[in-house]
Amino acid sequence: MPNLERWKNRLIAKLITRFPRLAAPLLAAHLPQETAGQIPWTPITKPLGNCRVAVVTTSGVHHRRQRPFNMLDQEGDPSLRVLDGATIFDDFTISHDYYDHTDAEKDLNIVLPLQRLRELAQEGIIGSVANDHFSFMGHIVGPHLETLKERTAPQLAALLRAAEVDLVLLTPA
């Protein structure tokens, strides 16, 4: 039965990619949650040309040697994967049933634009590209939202802080 559910989710993702109008009822059923209070944005404290940039993606991309995101839990998987920016293009896979990742498999820059960031670093527009980047599975609902907020997000913040990352580029999938 779980495989039938995964097959159904993949089929829906491919149909919506091919026929975007089919997505309207689904999008209306999943409105973003409102936040309580203000978002704690942090201002940039140094010039962009001196900033180290990392990517955080919800594409479900990860190294082949890493544990896949749990596709059997209908409420998603709130864990994260650390991506080695030097090798991810050589050994990646995507475990995410809720979007059609055919194009991302052909060009990973669609969901993890490290080559574009390296070009910006070479041009001096940004300071540097971090060694490590981070991936989530974008479909997280129900009680896993609390896990994401209370456990995984602080874990990610600590990793970014330890890597002295100044800016994060968020890429949804």
PDB file of C-alpha atoms in Angstrom:
ATOM      1  CA  MET A   1       0.000   0.000   0.000  1.00  0.00           C
ATOM      2  CA  PRO A   2       2.766   2.551   0.767  1.00  0.00           C
ATOM      3  CA  ASN A   3       4.201   2.049  -2.733  1.00  0.00           C
ATOM      4  CA  LEU A   4       0.770   2.748  -4.236  1.00  0.00           C
ATOM      5  CA  GLU A   5       0.627   6.007  -2.250  1.00  0.00           C
ATOM      6  CA  ARG A   6       4.097   7.011  -3.468  1.00  0.00           C
ATOM      7  CA  TRP A   7       3.162   6.155  -7.049  1.00  0.00           C
ATOM      8  CA  LYS A   8       0.004   8.313  -6.707  1.00  0.00           C
ATOM      9  CA  ASN A   9       2.022  11.280  -5.359  1.00  0.00           C
ATOM     10  CA  ARG A  10       4.569  11.017  -8.170  1.00  0.00           C
ATOM     11  CA  LEU A  11       1.794  10.810 -10.768  1.00  0.00           C
ATOM     12  CA  ILE A  12       0.084  13.904  -9.335  1.00  0.00           C
ATOM     13  CA  ALA A  13       3.423  15.787  -9.380  1.00  0.00           C
ATOM     14  CA  LYS A  14       3.994  14.901 -13.041  1.00  0.00           C
ATOM     15  CA  LEU A  15       0.419  15.825 -14.009  1.00  0.00           C
ATOM     16  CA  ILE A  16       0.675  19.204 -12.289  1.00  0.00           C
ATOM     17  CA  THR A  17       3.980  19.883 -14.028  1.00  0.00           C
ATOM     18  CA  ARG A  18       2.390  19.064 -17.386  1.00  0.00           C
ATOM     19  CA  PHE A  19      -0.941  20.771 -16.643  1.00  0.00           C
ATOM     20  CA  PRO A  20      -0.318  23.599 -14.107  1.00  0.00           C
ATOM     21  CA  ARG A  21      -4.017  24.524 -13.940  1.00  0.00           C
ATOM     22  CA  LEU A  22      -4.608  21.283 -12.069  1.00  0.00           C
ATOM     23  CA  ALA A  23      -2.574  22.712  -9.189  1.00  0.00           C
ATOM     24  CA  ALA A  24      -5.013  25.529  -8.353  1.00  0.00           C
ATOM     25  CA  PRO A  25      -7.327  23.443  -6.108  1.00  0.00           C
ATOM     26  CA  LEU A  26      -4.332  21.856  -4.373  1.00  0.00           C
ATOM     27  CA  LEU A  27      -2.680  25.218  -3.742  1.00  0.00           C
ATOM     28  CA  ALA A  28      -5.914  26.646  -2.364  1.00  0.00           C
ATOM     29  CA  ALA A  29      -6.128  23.743   0.089  1.00  0.00           C
ATOM     30  CA  HIS A  30      -2.600  24.382   1.406  1.00  0.00           C
ATOM     31  CA  LEU A  31      -2.411  28.067   2.225  1.00  0.00           C
ATOM     32  CA  PRO A  32       0.742  29.184   4.039  1.00  0.00           C
ATOM     33  CA  GLN A  33       0.520  29.337   7.791  1.00  0.00           C
ATOM     34  CA  GLU A  34       0.502  32.763   9.330  1.00  0.00           C
ATOM     35  CA  THR A  35       3.303  33.543  11.704  1.00  0.00           C
ATOM     36  CA  ALA A  36       2.773  35.010  15.127  1.00  0.00           C
ATOM     37  CA  GLY A  37       4.705  38.235  15.468  1.00  0.00           C
ATOM     38  CA  GLN A  38       7.341  39.616  13.183  1.00  0.00           C
ATOM     39  CA  ILE A  39       9.821  37.556  11.240  1.00  0.00           C
ATOM     40  CA  PRO A  40      13.235  38.041  12.883  1.00  0.00           C
ATOM     41  CA  TRP A  41      15.126  39.138   9.766  1.00  0.00           C
ATOM     42  CA  THR A  42      18.782  39.776  10.404  1.00  0.00           C
ATOM     43  CA  PRO A  43      20.321  42.734   8.557  1.00  0.00           C
ATOM     44  CA  ILE A  44      23.497  42.225   6.546  1.00  0.00           C
ATOM     45  CA  THR A  45      26.404  43.674   8.515  1.00  0.00           C
ATOM     46  CA  LYS A  46      29.077  43.655   5.817  1.00  0.00           C
ATOM     47  CA  PRO A  47      29.312  44.264   2.078  1.00  0.00           C
ATOM     48  CA  LEU A  48      27.902  41.513  -0.176  1.00  0.00           C
ATOM     49  CA  GLY A  49      31.363  41.141  -1.707  1.00  0.00           C
ATOM     50  CA  ASN A  50      32.658  39.939   1.669  1.00  0.00           C
ATOM     51  CA  CYS A  51      29.817  37.542   2.480  1.00  0.00           C
ATOM     52  CA  ARG A  52      29.964  33.727   2.515  1.00  0.00           C
ATOM     53  CA  VAL A  53      26.806  32.235   0.988  1.00  0.00           C
ATOM     54  CA  ALA A  54      25.204  28.816   1.537  1.00  0.00           C
ATOM     55  CA  VAL A  55      22.141  27.241  -0.057  1.00  0.00           C
ATOM     56  CA  VAL A  56      19.246  25.735   1.856  1.00  0.00           C
ATOM     57  CA  THR A  57      16.919  23.807  -0.420  1.00  0.00           C
ATOM     58  CA  THR A  58      13.627  22.023   0.119  1.00  0.00           C
ATOM     59  CA  SER A  59      14.184  19.898  -2.966  1.00  0.00           C
ATOM     60  CA  GLY A  60      14.987  16.662  -1.143  1.00  0.00           C
ATOM     61  CA  VAL A  61      18.406  16.402  -2.812  1.00  0.00           C
ATOM     62  CA  HIS A  62      21.092  14.490  -0.932  1.00  0.00           C
ATOM     63  CA  HIS A  63      24.200  12.378  -1.448  1.00  0.00           C
ATOM     64  CA  ARG A  64      23.511   8.783  -2.504  1.00  0.00           C
ATOM     65  CA  ARG A  65      25.294   7.526   0.630  1.00  0.00           C
ATOM     66  CA  GLN A  66      22.906   9.457   2.899  1.00  0.00           C
ATOM     67  CA  ARG A  67      19.629   8.145   4.259  1.00  0.00           C
ATOM     68  CA  PRO A  68      16.782   9.089   1.883  1.00  0.00           C
ATOM     69  CA  PHE A  69      14.039  11.356   3.174  1.00  0.00           C
ATOM     70  CA  ASN A  70      11.117   9.339   4.498  1.00  0.00           C
ATOM     71  CA  MET A  71       8.555   9.185   1.702  1.00  0.00           C
ATOM     72  CA  LEU A  72       6.318   6.738   3.566  1.00  0.00           C
ATOM     73  CA  ASP A  73       5.259   9.264   6.215  1.00  0.00           C
ATOM     74  CA  GLN A  74       2.410  11.288   4.692  1.00  0.00           C
ATOM     75  CA  GLU A  75       3.285  14.237   6.950  1.00  0.00           C
ATOM     76  CA  GLY A  76       6.809  14.438   5.558  1.00  0.00           C
ATOM     77  CA  ASP A  77      10.291  14.210   7.018  1.00  0.00           C
ATOM     78  CA  PRO A  78      11.565  17.151   9.110  1.00  0.00           C
ATOM     79  CA  SER A  79      15.210  16.041   9.106  1.00  0.00           C
ATOM     80  CA  LEU A  80      17.979  17.735   7.142  1.00  0.00           C
ATOM     81  CA  ARG A  81      20.911  16.544   5.061  1.00  0.00           C
ATOM     82  CA  VAL A  82      24.290  18.260   4.915  1.00  0.00           C
ATOM     83  CA  LEU A  83      25.509  18.522   1.320  1.00  0.00           C
ATOM     84  CA  ASP A  84      29.202  18.676   0.467  1.00  0.00           C
ATOM     85  CA  GLY A  85      29.321  21.396  -2.168  1.00  0.00           C
ATOM     86  CA  ALA A  86      32.507  19.941  -3.696  1.00  0.00           C
ATOM     87  CA  THR A  87      30.986  16.540  -4.465  1.00  0.00           C
ATOM     88  CA  ILE A  88      27.196  16.839  -4.529  1.00  0.00           C
ATOM     89  CA  PHE A  89      27.038  17.216  -8.315  1.00  0.00           C
ATOM     90  CA  ASP A  90      28.884  13.883  -8.665  1.00  0.00           C
ATOM     91  CA  ASP A  91      26.717  11.702  -6.447  1.00  0.00           C
ATOM     92  CA  PHE A  92      23.299  13.202  -5.833  1.00  0.00           C
ATOM     93  CA  THR A  93      19.850  11.732  -5.754  1.00  0.00           C
ATOM     94  CA  ILE A  94      16.499  13.297  -4.956  1.00  0.00           C
ATOM     95  CA  SER A  95      14.018  11.686  -2.580  1.00  0.00           C
ATOM     96  CA  HIS A  96      10.871  13.756  -2.825  1.00  0.00           C
ATOM     97  CA  ASP A  97       7.575  12.527  -4.263  1.00  0.00           C
ATOM     98  CA  TYR A  98       5.709  15.837  -4.227  1.00  0.00           C
ATOM     99  CA  TYR A  99       7.199  17.510  -7.290  1.00  0.00           C
ATOM    100  CA  ASP A 100       8.441  16.373 -10.680  1.00  0.00           C
ATOM    101  CA  HIS A 101      12.233  16.560 -10.383  1.00  0.00           C
ATOM    102  CA  THR A 102      13.011  15.374 -13.908  1.00  0.00           C
ATOM    103  CA  ASP A 103      14.602  18.738 -14.826  1.00  0.00           C
ATOM    104  CA  ALA A 104      16.497  18.999 -11.520  1.00  0.00           C
ATOM    105  CA  GLU A 105      18.020  15.583 -12.190  1.00  0.00           C
ATOM    106  CA  LYS A 106      19.296  16.911 -15.539  1.00  0.00           C
ATOM    107  CA  ASP A 107      20.680  20.149 -14.040  1.00  0.00           C
ATOM    108  CA  LEU A 108      20.993  20.257 -10.278  1.00  0.00           C
ATOM    109  CA  ASN A 109      21.515  24.030 -10.440  1.00  0.00           C
ATOM    110  CA  ILE A 110      17.740  24.336 -10.804  1.00  0.00           C
ATOM    111  CA  VAL A 111      17.325  23.491  -7.109  1.00  0.00           C
ATOM    112  CA  LEU A 112      20.904  23.889  -5.851  1.00  0.00           C
ATOM    113  CA  PRO A 113      22.517  26.741  -7.833  1.00  0.00           C
ATOM    114  CA  LEU A 114      26.084  26.249  -6.630  1.00  0.00           C
ATOM    115  CA  GLN A 115      27.658  26.780 -10.057  1.00  0.00           C
ATOM    116  CA  ARG A 116      25.867  30.128 -10.378  1.00  0.00           C
ATOM    117  CA  LEU A 117      27.045  31.129  -6.891  1.00  0.00           C
ATOM    118  CA  ARG A 118      30.632  30.156  -7.768  1.00  0.00           C
ATOM    119  CA  GLU A 119      30.390  32.410 -10.834  1.00  0.00           C
ATOM    120  CA  LEU A 120      29.190  35.270  -8.612  1.00  0.00           C
ATOM    121  CA  ALA A 121      32.119  34.630  -6.259  1.00  0.00           C
ATOM    122  CA  GLN A 122      34.588  34.640  -9.169  1.00  0.00           C
ATOM    123  CA  GLU A 123      33.153  37.973 -10.314  1.00  0.00           C
ATOM    124  CA  GLY A 124      33.509  39.371  -6.793  1.00  0.00           C
ATOM    125  CA  ILE A 125      29.782  39.973  -6.396  1.00  0.00           C
ATOM    126  CA  ILE A 126      29.706  37.707  -3.339  1.00  0.00           C
ATOM    127  CA  GLY A 127      32.659  36.894  -1.117  1.00  0.00           C
ATOM    128  CA  SER A 128      32.643  33.094  -1.246  1.00  0.00           C
ATOM    129  CA  VAL A 129      30.501  29.986  -1.424  1.00  0.00           C
ATOM    130  CA  ALA A 130      30.279  27.844   1.708  1.00  0.00           C
ATOM    131  CA  ASN A 131      31.588  24.283   1.581  1.00  0.00           C
ATOM    132  CA  ASP A 132      28.431  22.780   3.034  1.00  0.00           C
ATOM    133  CA  HIS A 133      24.813  23.319   1.993  1.00  0.00           C
ATOM    134  CA  PHE A 134      21.596  21.923   3.423  1.00  0.00           C
ATOM    135  CA  SER A 135      18.590  20.061   2.132  1.00  0.00           C
ATOM    136  CA  PHE A 136      15.119  19.391   3.431  1.00  0.00           C
ATOM    137  CA  MET A 137      12.122  17.628   2.018  1.00  0.00           C
ATOM    138  CA  GLY A 138       9.659  20.394   1.236  1.00  0.00           C
ATOM    139  CA  HIS A 139       6.490  18.546   2.170  1.00  0.00           C
ATOM    140  CA  ILE A 140       6.308  18.829   5.972  1.00  0.00           C
ATOM    141  CA  VAL A 141       2.934  19.123   7.707  1.00  0.00           C
ATOM    142  CA  GLY A 142       1.166  18.288  10.964  1.00  0.00           C
ATOM    143  CA  PRO A 143       3.269  17.498  14.025  1.00  0.00           C
ATOM    144  CA  HIS A 144       6.467  17.489  11.971  1.00  0.00           C
ATOM    145  CA  LEU A 145       6.192  21.288  11.671  1.00  0.00           C
ATOM    146  CA  GLU A 146       6.910  21.543  15.396  1.00  0.00           C
ATOM    147  CA  THR A 147       9.905  19.216  15.034  1.00  0.00           C
ATOM    148  CA  LEU A 148      11.140  21.358  12.174  1.00  0.00           C
ATOM    149  CA  LYS A 149      10.811  24.568  14.197  1.00  0.00           C
ATOM    150  CA  GLU A 150      12.040  23.280  17.561  1.00  0.00           C
ATOM    151  CA  ARG A 151      14.758  20.816  16.593  1.00  0.00           C
ATOM    152  CA  THR A 152      15.858  20.924  12.966  1.00  0.00           C
ATOM    153  CA  ALA A 153      15.843  24.694  12.368  1.00  0.00           C
ATOM    154  CA  PRO A 154      18.042  25.387  15.442  1.00  0.00           C
ATOM    155  CA  GLN A 155      20.352  22.575  14.296  1.00  0.00           C
ATOM    156  CA  LEU A 156      20.602  24.233  10.875  1.00  0.00           C
ATOM    157  CA  ALA A 157      21.232  27.660  12.433  1.00  0.00           C
ATOM    158  CA  ALA A 158      24.079  26.221  14.526  1.00  0.00           C
ATOM    159  CA  LEU A 159      25.654  24.590  11.457  1.00  0.00           C
ATOM    160  CA  LEU A 160      25.413  27.834   9.480  1.00  0.00           C
ATOM    161  CA  ARG A 161      26.890  29.785  12.369  1.00  0.00           C
ATOM    162  CA  ALA A 162      29.774  27.297  12.768  1.00  0.00           C
ATOM    163  CA  ALA A 163      30.530  27.589   9.039  1.00  0.00           C
ATOM    164  CA  GLU A 164      30.544  31.402   9.367  1.00  0.00           C
ATOM    165  CA  VAL A 165      27.866  31.748   6.700  1.00  0.00           C
ATOM    166  CA  ASP A 166      26.630  35.314   6.261  1.00  0.00           C
ATOM    167  CA  LEU A 167      23.810  34.760   3.761  1.00  0.00           C
ATOM    168  CA  VAL A 168      21.537  31.874   2.833  1.00  0.00           C
ATOM    169  CA  LEU A 169      19.857  31.399  -0.499  1.00  0.00           C
ATOM    170  CA  LEU A 170      16.609  29.477   0.001  1.00  0.00           C
ATOM    171  CA  THR A 171      15.493  27.402  -2.960  1.00  0.00           C
ATOM    172  CA  PRO A 172      12.053  25.787  -2.833  1.00  0.00           C
ATOM    173  CA  ALA A 173      11.120  22.857  -4.997  1.00  0.00           C
TER     174      ALA A 173
END
